Amino acid sequence: MVYDEWDVGSARDLVLDDWFTRQLVPAPGHVHQRGVLVLLGGRGSGKSGVLTRFEERAANTHAVRVDCEQLPESVRNPVDVLARIVFGLSATVPALPPLQLPAYATLRLALAVRTDRADREAALGELSAALDDGRGREQSLDLFVSLAEKLGSVAGMPTLGLAALPFLSEGLKRWQRHRIRRALLRHVDAPASPEDFLVGLGHGFQHGDDQQRRRAQEVLTRAFLDDLRRAYGTGRGSELRTLRSLLLLDNADDERGQAFLETLRAARRHGPPDGDPLVVVATARERPRLVEPLNVPAGRLLTCWSSQIVEPGPARTGGVDAEEERFEPLEVRGKPHLRVAQLRTLNRAEVAEQCRPLVDRLPATAGVDRPADWLGRIVHDLTGGHPFATAETLRELLQFDDQVPVVTRLRKLYSLTRDRSSVAEAAYRRMFGDVPNAVRAPLPRVAAAAVPVQALAADALWGRGSHQLFQVTELIGDELRCDVQAVDGGDILLLPPIARRHLLQRLAQSDTGAEAGTWTGAHRRLRDSVRDRDAAYHQLALGDVPAATRYLHDLLEQVKDGRAGMPRWCRALSWVQRAPHPRLCTPGDGREEYEAGVARLGNRV
């Protein structure tokens, strides 16, 4: 069994499936949308798995997936990206008529042919010949490619985009010349003639300034959307195409993906109010320019996932109320039809469901009645529900001899030795591997703090005026890499549990000393910069059990005297006991050392 980042049985999967299905099905009256969903998530959050599942769901419609990060260097601008999209959408779909995009094909050829606008007659002659040959009866790919190369540069059009034009030009056979002109006129304000418009557009794209090139790209995109709208709204298309078309744009924070999204949004602004039949889902590790932090405040992206109480009905067992999760992306302020969401991590129940088919292949654990729930709780506590870390843990659990107990397997998987990696290290590299080494180097001392903000505020960890501190602060402030959690009544950013475990293990492996980058040095500096329960936290991490227990004892005395409430003492106890121990990097659980430390206390407190 292969465990993937995106599990088919997870509740997250089902919720997203429900949302996505509603996007593909046109609303009553065939009113389309103009929306773009930007789905954000860090490395290993399962974004690519989401797109794979969406792609499978859209098997009965025109769908294309483009990974912007994997595009060849020859794809340089939105025109080239659009050519790839058109080629993918033009693929044969069983029981559906092929897409005919005549205006797009004509405009694309106009942009590809190098013309000299100063010699109008020559330019028009070249363009007319290209259009005539493109509509000719002989639609051989070799003939068309030869013609395009003979006419001049193809303006960076990739091979896939070039191959699409002969196929698209099949539609031109059914269009008389005046109908092609009418199609082009829909994208022209007031041209002297369609031919003049084509020559001017191509010349502006080839030789114009940035504004002229952007206009050419936008006009081409408008032509594509208009052709797509007509393919769905006329003839057999309106009857047979019951699902919208789909564009899946992976790694859209790549510069080429961002440029295309901006061009698409500009082109749609001039479209009809009923939109177009193209559903666009883009994924990104970082916010594209269209999704600026001020438009979607930090920490709000996860509010797209919400629960609501479903009233009991006839089909509900026992007529009991239940919670139903909903996925509602946020509208980006000031950007109509642009929505954004963040992939959430897996919850404990979802991790337990992933464990369920696995437990039968693992040795039984004595005293455990519900092994899937038991294993799911442990794995979730270790990984924080991170999809990649969860999948890696479950995959590696099967790589042991049958007689090795589950607990022993987990300890070994999460133990970091000098000659062996760990699951936590693999997850850390996945999440932070693209961060420069100079920024990653001080992260272990950040992990030493109970919350990152305490480490950032401790001058003794950095030295005054440290530029490195600014870079680390920026990294820790990225809610797509860190977790937003409620602490003491407010939301703060925390390092993901799986990443923090590895960073603490690295810190524990450092030589004992007073330097800020060692376990002892980091905790001492943090201890001296905080008070009360935070100071006790670092005292316990340094092995000073008496000092930590003295703080809790004194606080308990305040509770007895009425100077403090019992909830405060309980919160302090919970906080202090989370202090890490340097033994966390070894296969043992440190139980003997813990019991010896408690025994040494005696009656000292």
Coordinates of C-alpha atoms in Angstrom, one line a residue:
M1 CA 0.0 0.0 0.0
V2 CA 1.3 3.4 -0.9
Y3 CA 0.5 6.3 1.4
D4 CA 0.2 9.6 -0.4
E5 CA 0.0 13.2 0.9
W6 CA -3.6 13.3 -0.2
D7 CA -5.7 10.5 1.3
V8 CA -8.9 9.6 -0.6
G9 CA -10.7 8.9 2.6
S10 CA -10.0 12.1 4.5
A11 CA -12.7 14.6 5.4
R12 CA -10.6 17.4 3.9
D13 CA -10.8 15.5 0.6
L14 CA -14.5 15.1 0.7
V15 CA -15.1 18.8 1.6
L16 CA -12.9 20.0 -1.3
D17 CA -14.6 17.5 -3.7
D18 CA -18.0 18.9 -2.8
W19 CA -16.8 22.5 -3.4
F20 CA -15.1 21.6 -6.6
T21 CA -18.0 19.8 -8.1
R22 CA -20.2 22.8 -7.5
Q23 CA -17.7 24.9 -9.5
L24 CA -17.8 22.6 -12.6
V25 CA -21.6 22.4 -12.8
P26 CA -23.1 25.6 -14.4
A27 CA -25.7 27.5 -12.4
P28 CA -29.3 27.6 -13.6
G29 CA -29.6 29.6 -16.8
H30 CA -26.0 28.7 -17.8
V31 CA -24.6 31.8 -16.0
H32 CA -20.8 31.3 -15.7
Q33 CA -18.3 32.8 -13.4
R34 CA -15.1 34.8 -13.7
G35 CA -13.5 33.7 -10.5
V36 CA -10.0 32.4 -9.8
L37 CA -9.2 30.4 -6.7
V38 CA -5.7 30.6 -5.4
L39 CA -5.1 27.7 -3.1
L40 CA -2.1 28.4 -0.8
G41 CA 0.0 25.9 1.2
G42 CA 3.6 25.2 2.1
R43 CA 5.7 22.4 0.8
G44 CA 4.2 19.0 1.5
S45 CA 0.8 20.4 2.3
G46 CA -0.8 18.3 -0.5
K47 CA -1.4 21.0 -3.1
S48 CA -0.3 18.9 -6.1
G49 CA -2.4 16.0 -4.7
V50 CA -5.4 18.3 -4.7
L51 CA -4.9 19.2 -8.3
T52 CA -4.5 15.5 -9.3
R53 CA -7.8 14.7 -7.7
F54 CA -9.5 17.7 -9.3
E55 CA -8.1 16.6 -12.7
E56 CA -9.6 13.1 -12.2
R57 CA -13.0 14.6 -11.3
A58 CA -12.9 16.6 -14.5
A59 CA -12.3 13.7 -16.8
N60 CA -15.6 14.3 -18.7
T61 CA -14.9 17.9 -19.7
H62 CA -12.2 20.0 -21.3
A63 CA -9.4 20.2 -18.7
V64 CA -5.7 21.1 -18.7
R65 CA -3.1 21.2 -16.0
V66 CA 0.0 23.4 -16.3
D67 CA 2.9 23.3 -13.8
C68 CA 4.4 26.8 -14.1
E69 CA 7.6 25.7 -12.3
Q70 CA 8.3 22.9 -14.9
L71 CA 7.7 25.0 -18.0
P72 CA 10.7 25.1 -20.4
E73 CA 12.7 28.3 -20.8
S74 CA 11.1 28.9 -24.2
V75 CA 7.9 29.7 -22.4
R76 CA 8.5 33.3 -21.4
N77 CA 5.3 35.2 -21.3
P78 CA 1.5 34.9 -20.9
V79 CA 1.1 34.3 -24.6
D80 CA 3.3 31.2 -24.4
V81 CA 1.5 30.0 -21.3
L82 CA -1.9 30.5 -23.0
A83 CA -0.7 28.5 -26.0
R84 CA 0.0 25.5 -23.7
I85 CA -3.4 25.9 -22.1
V86 CA -5.2 26.0 -25.4
F87 CA -3.3 22.9 -26.6
G88 CA -4.4 21.0 -23.5
L89 CA -8.0 22.1 -23.7
S90 CA -8.1 21.1 -27.4
A91 CA -7.5 17.4 -26.5
T92 CA -10.2 15.1 -27.6
V93 CA -12.9 14.4 -25.0
P94 CA -15.2 11.4 -25.6
A95 CA -18.8 12.4 -26.5
L96 CA -17.9 16.1 -26.8
P97 CA -17.4 18.1 -30.0
P98 CA -13.9 19.5 -30.3
L99 CA -13.3 23.1 -29.2
Q100 CA -13.2 25.6 -32.1
L101 CA -11.3 28.7 -31.3
P102 CA -11.0 30.6 -34.6
A103 CA -10.4 34.1 -33.3
Y104 CA -7.7 32.9 -30.9
A105 CA -6.0 30.9 -33.7
T106 CA -6.0 34.0 -36.0
L107 CA -4.7 36.4 -33.4
R108 CA -2.1 33.9 -32.3
L109 CA -0.8 33.6 -35.8
A110 CA -0.8 37.4 -36.1
L111 CA 1.4 37.7 -33.1
A112 CA 3.7 35.1 -34.3
V113 CA 4.4 36.6 -37.8
R114 CA 7.0 39.3 -37.8
T115 CA 5.8 42.2 -40.0
D116 CA 7.1 45.6 -40.9
R117 CA 4.2 48.0 -40.2
A118 CA 6.0 50.8 -42.2
D119 CA 5.4 48.8 -45.3
R120 CA 1.6 48.3 -44.9
E121 CA 1.0 46.5 -48.2
A122 CA 3.8 44.0 -47.6
A123 CA 2.7 43.4 -44.0
L124 CA -0.9 42.8 -45.1
G125 CA 0.3 40.5 -47.9
E126 CA 2.3 38.4 -45.4
L127 CA -0.5 38.2 -43.0
S128 CA -3.1 37.4 -45.7
A129 CA -1.0 34.6 -47.0
A130 CA -0.5 33.2 -43.5
L131 CA -4.2 33.2 -42.8
D132 CA -5.1 31.8 -46.2
D133 CA -2.6 29.0 -45.9
G134 CA -3.8 28.3 -42.3
R135 CA -7.3 27.8 -43.7
G136 CA -6.2 25.7 -46.6
R137 CA -7.5 22.3 -47.3
E138 CA -4.1 20.7 -46.6
Q139 CA -3.8 20.9 -42.8
S140 CA -0.5 18.9 -42.5
L141 CA 1.4 19.8 -39.3
D142 CA 4.7 19.7 -41.2
L143 CA 3.4 22.1 -43.9
F144 CA 2.0 24.5 -41.2
V145 CA 5.2 24.5 -39.2
S146 CA 7.3 25.0 -42.3
L147 CA 5.1 28.0 -43.3
A148 CA 5.4 29.6 -39.8
E149 CA 9.1 29.2 -39.8
K150 CA 9.3 30.7 -43.3
L151 CA 7.3 33.7 -42.3
G152 CA 9.7 34.5 -39.5
S153 CA 10.1 34.0 -35.7
V154 CA 7.3 32.4 -33.8
A155 CA 7.7 34.9 -31.0
G156 CA 8.7 32.2 -28.4
M157 CA 5.7 30.0 -29.2
P158 CA 6.5 26.6 -27.7
T159 CA 6.2 23.5 -29.8
L160 CA 3.0 22.4 -28.1
G161 CA 1.3 25.8 -28.9
L162 CA 2.5 25.6 -32.5
A163 CA 1.1 22.1 -32.9
A164 CA -2.3 23.3 -31.6
L165 CA -2.8 25.9 -34.4
P166 CA -3.4 23.4 -37.3
F167 CA -5.9 21.6 -35.1
L168 CA -7.7 24.8 -34.2
S169 CA -7.7 25.9 -37.8
E170 CA -10.1 23.1 -38.6
G171 CA -12.7 25.4 -37.3
L172 CA -11.7 28.1 -39.7
K173 CA -12.8 25.8 -42.6
R174 CA -16.3 26.2 -41.4
W175 CA -16.0 30.0 -41.1
Q176 CA -16.3 32.3 -44.1
R177 CA -13.8 35.2 -44.3
H178 CA -16.5 37.7 -43.1
R179 CA -17.3 35.6 -40.1
I180 CA -13.6 35.6 -39.1
R181 CA -13.7 39.4 -39.4
R182 CA -16.7 39.5 -37.2
A183 CA -15.0 37.4 -34.6
L184 CA -12.0 39.7 -34.6
L185 CA -14.2 42.8 -34.5
R186 CA -15.4 41.7 -31.1
H187 CA -11.8 42.4 -29.8
V188 CA -11.2 45.7 -31.5
D189 CA -12.4 49.1 -30.4
A190 CA -12.6 50.8 -33.8
P191 CA -10.1 49.4 -36.3
A192 CA -9.8 50.7 -39.9
S193 CA -10.0 47.0 -40.9
P194 CA -9.5 43.7 -39.2
E195 CA -6.3 43.3 -41.3
D196 CA -4.9 46.6 -40.0
F197 CA -5.8 45.6 -36.5
L198 CA -3.9 42.3 -36.9
V199 CA -0.9 43.9 -38.3
G200 CA -0.8 46.6 -35.6
L201 CA -1.3 44.1 -32.8
G202 CA 1.5 41.8 -34.1
H203 CA 3.8 44.7 -34.6
G204 CA 3.1 46.0 -31.1
F205 CA 3.7 42.6 -29.6
Q206 CA 7.0 42.1 -31.5
H207 CA 8.4 45.7 -31.4
G208 CA 6.3 47.7 -29.0
D209 CA 6.8 48.8 -25.4
D210 CA 5.6 47.0 -22.3
Q211 CA 2.1 48.5 -22.5
Q212 CA 1.6 47.5 -26.1
R213 CA 2.8 44.0 -25.4
R214 CA 0.4 43.7 -22.4
R215 CA -2.4 44.9 -24.6
A216 CA -1.6 42.3 -27.2
Q217 CA -1.5 39.6 -24.6
E218 CA -4.8 40.8 -23.1
V219 CA -6.6 40.9 -26.5
L220 CA -5.4 37.4 -27.3
T221 CA -6.7 36.2 -23.9
R222 CA -10.0 38.0 -24.5
A223 CA -10.3 36.3 -27.9
F224 CA -9.7 32.9 -26.3
L225 CA -12.3 33.4 -23.6
D226 CA -14.8 34.7 -26.2
D227 CA -14.3 31.7 -28.4
L228 CA -14.6 29.4 -25.4
R229 CA -17.9 31.1 -24.4
R230 CA -19.3 30.6 -28.0
A231 CA -18.1 27.0 -28.1
Y232 CA -20.3 26.4 -25.0
G233 CA -23.2 28.5 -26.1
T234 CA -23.9 27.6 -29.7
G235 CA -24.7 24.5 -31.7
R236 CA -24.2 21.1 -30.2
G237 CA -21.8 22.5 -27.6
S238 CA -24.6 24.1 -25.6
E239 CA -26.3 20.7 -25.3
L240 CA -23.4 18.4 -24.8
R241 CA -21.0 20.5 -22.7
T242 CA -22.7 20.2 -19.3
L243 CA -19.6 20.9 -17.3
R244 CA -17.4 24.0 -17.5
S245 CA -13.8 23.8 -18.7
L246 CA -11.0 23.5 -16.2
L247 CA -7.6 25.1 -15.9
L248 CA -5.3 23.8 -13.1
L249 CA -2.3 26.1 -12.6
D250 CA 0.3 24.5 -10.3
N251 CA 3.0 26.5 -8.7
A252 CA 1.4 29.7 -9.9
D253 CA 3.7 31.8 -7.7
D254 CA 6.3 31.2 -10.5
E255 CA 6.8 34.5 -12.4
R256 CA 5.2 33.1 -15.5
G257 CA 2.2 31.9 -13.6
Q258 CA 1.8 35.2 -11.9
A259 CA 2.0 37.1 -15.2
F260 CA -0.6 34.9 -16.8
L261 CA -3.0 35.3 -13.9
E262 CA -2.7 39.0 -14.1
T263 CA -3.3 38.9 -17.9
L264 CA -6.3 36.6 -17.4
R265 CA -7.8 38.9 -14.8
A266 CA -7.3 42.0 -17.0
A267 CA -9.0 40.2 -19.9
R268 CA -12.0 39.1 -17.8
R269 CA -12.6 42.7 -16.7
H270 CA -13.8 43.5 -20.2
G271 CA -15.9 40.4 -20.6
P272 CA -19.6 40.1 -20.4
P273 CA -21.3 40.0 -17.0
D274 CA -22.2 36.3 -17.3
G275 CA -18.6 35.4 -17.3
D276 CA -17.0 32.5 -19.2
P277 CA -17.0 28.7 -18.8
L278 CA -13.5 28.4 -17.5
V279 CA -12.9 27.3 -13.9
V280 CA -9.4 28.3 -12.7
V281 CA -7.7 26.8 -9.7
A282 CA -4.2 27.9 -9.0
T283 CA -1.9 26.6 -6.3
A284 CA 1.1 28.4 -4.8
R285 CA 3.6 28.1 -2.0
E286 CA 3.8 31.9 -1.6
R287 CA 1.2 34.6 -2.2
P288 CA 1.1 35.8 -5.8
R289 CA 1.2 39.5 -6.4
L290 CA -2.6 39.5 -6.8
V291 CA -3.0 38.3 -3.2
E292 CA -1.3 41.0 -1.2
P293 CA -1.1 40.6 2.6
L294 CA -3.1 43.8 3.1
N295 CA -6.0 42.4 1.1
V296 CA -6.1 39.2 3.1
P297 CA -4.8 39.7 6.6
A298 CA -2.4 37.1 8.1
G299 CA -4.1 34.4 10.0
R300 CA -7.4 34.6 8.2
L301 CA -6.7 32.1 5.4
L302 CA -7.6 29.1 7.6
T303 CA -11.0 30.6 8.4
C304 CA -12.1 29.2 5.0
W305 CA -12.6 26.0 6.8
S306 CA -15.6 26.2 9.1
S307 CA -18.0 23.8 10.9
Q308 CA -21.8 24.2 11.1
I309 CA -24.3 22.2 13.0
V310 CA -26.5 20.0 10.8
E311 CA -30.0 19.5 12.2
P312 CA -31.2 15.9 12.5
G313 CA -33.1 14.5 9.6
P314 CA -34.7 11.2 8.6
A315 CA -31.5 9.9 7.1
R316 CA -29.4 10.7 10.1
T317 CA -28.8 7.8 12.5
G318 CA -30.7 8.4 15.8
G319 CA -31.7 11.9 14.7
V320 CA -28.6 13.4 16.4
D321 CA -27.2 16.8 15.5
A322 CA -23.8 16.6 13.8
E323 CA -21.1 19.0 12.6
E324 CA -20.5 19.5 8.9
E325 CA -17.3 21.1 7.6
R326 CA -17.6 23.7 4.9
F327 CA -15.0 25.2 2.5
E328 CA -15.6 28.8 1.6
P329 CA -12.7 30.7 0.1
L330 CA -12.2 34.3 1.0
E331 CA -12.8 37.2 -1.4
V332 CA -9.7 39.2 -1.9
R333 CA -10.4 42.8 -0.9
G334 CA -10.4 45.1 -3.9
K335 CA -10.0 42.2 -6.4
P336 CA -13.4 41.1 -7.7
H337 CA -13.7 37.5 -8.7
L338 CA -10.4 36.6 -7.0
R339 CA -10.7 34.2 -4.0
V340 CA -8.0 32.7 -1.8
A341 CA -7.8 29.8 0.7
Q342 CA -5.1 27.9 2.6
L343 CA -5.0 24.1 2.8
R344 CA -5.4 23.1 6.4
T345 CA -3.5 20.3 8.0
L346 CA -5.1 16.9 8.8
N347 CA -6.9 16.6 12.0
R348 CA -6.6 13.7 14.5
A349 CA -9.6 11.8 13.1
E350 CA -8.2 12.0 9.5
V351 CA -4.8 10.7 10.6
A352 CA -6.5 7.9 12.4
E353 CA -8.4 7.0 9.2
Q354 CA -5.1 6.9 7.3
C355 CA -3.8 4.5 10.0
R356 CA -6.8 2.2 9.9
P357 CA -5.7 0.1 6.9
L358 CA -2.2 0.0 8.3
V359 CA -2.8 -1.5 11.7
D360 CA -3.5 -5.0 10.4
R361 CA 0.1 -5.1 9.1
L362 CA 1.6 -4.0 12.4
P363 CA 2.2 -6.1 15.5
A364 CA -0.5 -5.7 18.2
T365 CA 0.2 -3.4 21.1
A366 CA -0.7 -4.8 24.5
G367 CA -3.6 -3.0 26.3
V368 CA -4.7 -1.0 23.2
D369 CA -8.4 -1.6 22.3
R370 CA -8.6 0.7 19.3
P371 CA -5.2 0.5 17.6
A372 CA -6.1 2.9 14.7
D373 CA -7.2 5.7 17.1
W374 CA -4.2 5.0 19.4
L375 CA -1.7 5.2 16.5
G376 CA -3.5 8.1 14.9
R377 CA -3.2 10.1 18.1
I378 CA 0.5 9.5 18.4
V379 CA 1.2 10.2 14.8
H380 CA -0.8 13.3 14.8
D381 CA 0.9 14.6 18.0
L382 CA 4.3 14.0 16.3
T383 CA 3.5 15.5 12.9
G384 CA 0.9 18.1 13.7
G385 CA -1.2 16.7 10.9
H386 CA 1.3 17.8 8.2
P387 CA 0.3 15.6 5.2
F388 CA 3.8 14.8 4.0
A389 CA 5.1 14.0 7.5
T390 CA 2.1 11.9 8.2
A391 CA 2.5 9.9 4.9
E392 CA 6.2 9.5 5.5
T393 CA 5.7 8.2 9.0
L394 CA 3.1 5.6 7.9
R395 CA 5.2 4.6 5.0
E396 CA 8.3 4.1 7.1
L397 CA 6.5 2.2 9.8
L398 CA 6.2 -0.7 7.4
Q399 CA 10.0 -0.9 6.8
F400 CA 10.8 -2.9 9.9
D401 CA 10.9 -6.6 10.7
D402 CA 7.5 -7.9 11.7
Q403 CA 8.4 -8.5 15.4
V404 CA 9.6 -5.0 16.1
P405 CA 7.0 -3.3 18.3
V406 CA 5.2 -0.1 17.0
V407 CA 6.5 2.1 19.8
T408 CA 10.1 1.0 19.1
R409 CA 9.6 1.8 15.4
L410 CA 8.3 5.3 16.1
R411 CA 11.2 6.0 18.5
K412 CA 13.7 4.9 15.8
L413 CA 11.9 6.9 13.1
Y414 CA 12.1 10.1 15.1
S415 CA 15.5 9.6 16.5
L416 CA 18.2 11.8 15.0
T417 CA 21.7 10.4 15.2
R418 CA 24.9 11.6 13.5
D419 CA 24.8 8.8 11.0
R420 CA 21.0 8.5 10.5
S421 CA 18.3 10.9 9.4
S422 CA 14.8 10.9 10.8
V423 CA 11.2 11.5 9.6
A424 CA 11.3 14.9 11.3
E425 CA 14.4 15.8 9.3
A426 CA 12.8 14.8 6.0
A427 CA 9.7 16.8 6.8
Y428 CA 11.8 19.8 7.9
R429 CA 13.8 19.7 4.6
R430 CA 10.5 19.5 2.7
M431 CA 9.1 22.6 4.4
F432 CA 12.2 24.8 4.7
G433 CA 14.6 23.3 2.2
D434 CA 14.2 26.3 -0.2
V435 CA 15.1 28.8 2.6
P436 CA 18.7 30.2 2.3
N437 CA 21.2 28.5 4.7
A438 CA 22.0 31.8 6.4
V439 CA 18.4 32.1 7.4
R440 CA 17.9 28.5 8.4
A441 CA 21.1 28.4 10.5
P442 CA 19.7 30.2 13.6
L443 CA 16.3 28.4 13.5
P444 CA 17.3 25.9 16.2
R445 CA 17.7 28.7 18.8
V446 CA 14.3 30.0 17.7
A447 CA 12.8 26.5 18.4
A448 CA 14.2 26.6 21.9
A449 CA 11.7 29.3 22.9
A450 CA 8.2 28.3 24.0
V451 CA 6.9 30.6 21.2
P452 CA 9.0 32.1 18.4
V453 CA 8.2 35.7 19.4
Q454 CA 10.1 35.2 22.7
A455 CA 13.2 34.2 20.7
L456 CA 12.9 37.1 18.4
A457 CA 12.7 39.5 21.3
A458 CA 15.7 38.1 23.1
D459 CA 18.6 40.4 22.1
A460 CA 21.1 38.1 23.8
L461 CA 20.4 35.4 21.1
W462 CA 21.2 37.7 18.2
G463 CA 23.3 40.7 19.1
R464 CA 22.1 44.2 18.4
G465 CA 21.5 45.4 14.9
S466 CA 21.5 41.8 13.5
H467 CA 20.4 41.7 9.9
Q468 CA 20.0 37.9 10.3
L469 CA 17.3 38.7 12.9
F470 CA 15.3 40.6 10.3
Q471 CA 15.4 37.7 7.9
V472 CA 14.4 35.2 10.5
T473 CA 11.5 37.4 11.7
E474 CA 10.2 37.6 8.1
L475 CA 10.4 33.8 7.8
I476 CA 8.6 33.2 11.1
G477 CA 5.9 35.7 10.1
D478 CA 5.0 33.6 7.1
E479 CA 1.6 31.9 8.0
L480 CA 2.0 29.5 5.0
R481 CA 5.1 27.9 6.7
C482 CA 4.1 28.3 10.3
D483 CA 0.9 27.3 12.2
V484 CA -1.5 29.9 13.5
Q485 CA -2.7 28.8 17.0
A486 CA -4.5 30.5 19.9
V487 CA -2.2 31.0 22.9
D488 CA -3.4 32.9 26.0
G489 CA -6.5 34.2 24.1
G490 CA -4.7 35.5 21.0
D491 CA -3.5 34.0 17.7
I492 CA 0.3 33.6 17.3
L493 CA 2.5 31.9 14.7
L494 CA 4.3 28.7 15.9
L495 CA 6.8 26.5 14.1
P496 CA 5.1 23.3 12.8
P497 CA 5.5 20.6 15.5
I498 CA 7.4 18.3 13.2
A499 CA 9.9 21.0 12.2
R500 CA 10.4 22.2 15.7
R501 CA 11.1 18.6 16.9
H502 CA 14.0 18.4 14.3
L503 CA 15.3 21.8 15.2
L504 CA 15.4 20.9 18.9
Q505 CA 17.1 17.7 18.0
R506 CA 19.8 19.6 16.2
L507 CA 20.2 22.0 19.1
A508 CA 20.5 19.0 21.5
Q509 CA 23.3 17.5 19.3
S510 CA 25.3 20.7 19.7
D511 CA 28.2 20.8 22.1
T512 CA 27.3 22.0 25.6
G513 CA 28.5 25.5 26.1
A514 CA 27.6 29.1 26.6
E515 CA 27.2 29.9 22.9
A516 CA 23.8 31.0 21.7
G517 CA 23.7 28.2 19.1
T518 CA 23.9 25.4 21.7
W519 CA 21.3 23.9 23.9
T520 CA 22.6 25.2 27.1
G521 CA 23.5 28.7 25.7
A522 CA 20.2 29.2 24.0
H523 CA 18.0 28.2 27.0
R524 CA 20.1 30.2 29.4
R525 CA 19.7 33.3 27.3
L526 CA 16.0 32.8 27.0
R527 CA 15.6 32.0 30.7
D528 CA 17.3 35.3 31.5
S529 CA 15.1 37.3 29.2
V530 CA 11.7 36.1 30.5
R531 CA 9.9 35.7 33.8
D532 CA 7.5 33.4 35.7
R533 CA 6.3 30.3 33.8
D534 CA 8.5 31.1 30.8
A535 CA 11.6 31.2 33.0
A536 CA 10.5 27.9 34.7
Y537 CA 10.0 26.4 31.2
H538 CA 13.7 27.0 30.3
Q539 CA 14.9 26.0 33.8
L540 CA 13.3 22.6 33.2
A541 CA 14.8 22.4 29.7
L542 CA 18.2 22.9 31.4
G543 CA 17.6 20.1 33.8
D544 CA 17.0 22.4 36.8
V545 CA 14.0 20.6 38.1
P546 CA 14.1 22.2 41.6
A547 CA 13.9 25.7 40.2
A548 CA 11.0 24.8 38.0
T549 CA 9.1 23.1 40.7
R550 CA 9.8 26.0 43.1
Y551 CA 8.0 28.3 40.8
L552 CA 5.0 26.0 40.6
H553 CA 5.1 25.6 44.4
D554 CA 5.1 29.3 45.0
L555 CA 2.2 29.8 42.5
L556 CA 0.2 27.1 44.3
E557 CA 0.8 29.0 47.6
Q558 CA -0.7 32.1 45.9
V559 CA -3.7 30.0 45.0
K560 CA -4.2 28.9 48.6
D561 CA -4.0 32.6 49.7
G562 CA -6.4 33.7 47.1
R563 CA -3.9 35.8 45.2
A564 CA -4.2 33.6 42.1
G565 CA -6.8 31.4 40.7
M566 CA -6.5 27.7 40.2
P567 CA -6.9 28.0 36.4
R568 CA -3.8 30.1 36.3
W569 CA -1.8 27.4 38.1
C570 CA -3.2 24.7 35.8
R571 CA -2.1 26.7 32.7
A572 CA 1.3 27.3 34.2
L573 CA 1.8 23.6 34.9
S574 CA 0.7 22.7 31.4
W575 CA 3.1 25.3 30.0
V576 CA 6.1 24.3 32.0
Q577 CA 5.8 20.6 31.5
R578 CA 6.0 21.1 27.7
A579 CA 9.7 22.0 28.1
P580 CA 11.9 19.9 25.8
H581 CA 14.6 17.7 27.0
P582 CA 18.0 17.1 25.3
R583 CA 17.3 13.3 25.4
L584 CA 14.6 13.8 22.7
C585 CA 17.2 13.0 20.0
T586 CA 17.9 9.5 21.4
P587 CA 15.9 6.3 20.9
G588 CA 15.1 6.0 24.6
D589 CA 12.3 7.8 26.3
G590 CA 14.3 9.2 29.2
R591 CA 11.9 7.6 31.7
E592 CA 14.7 6.4 34.0
E593 CA 16.4 9.8 34.1
Y594 CA 13.0 11.5 34.8
E595 CA 12.3 9.2 37.7
A596 CA 15.8 9.7 39.1
G597 CA 15.3 13.5 38.9
V598 CA 12.0 13.4 40.7
A599 CA 13.5 11.1 43.4
R600 CA 16.3 13.6 44.0
L601 CA 13.8 16.3 44.8
G602 CA 12.9 14.6 48.1
N603 CA 11.5 17.2 50.5
R604 CA 13.5 20.1 49.0
V605 CA 10.3 21.9 47.7

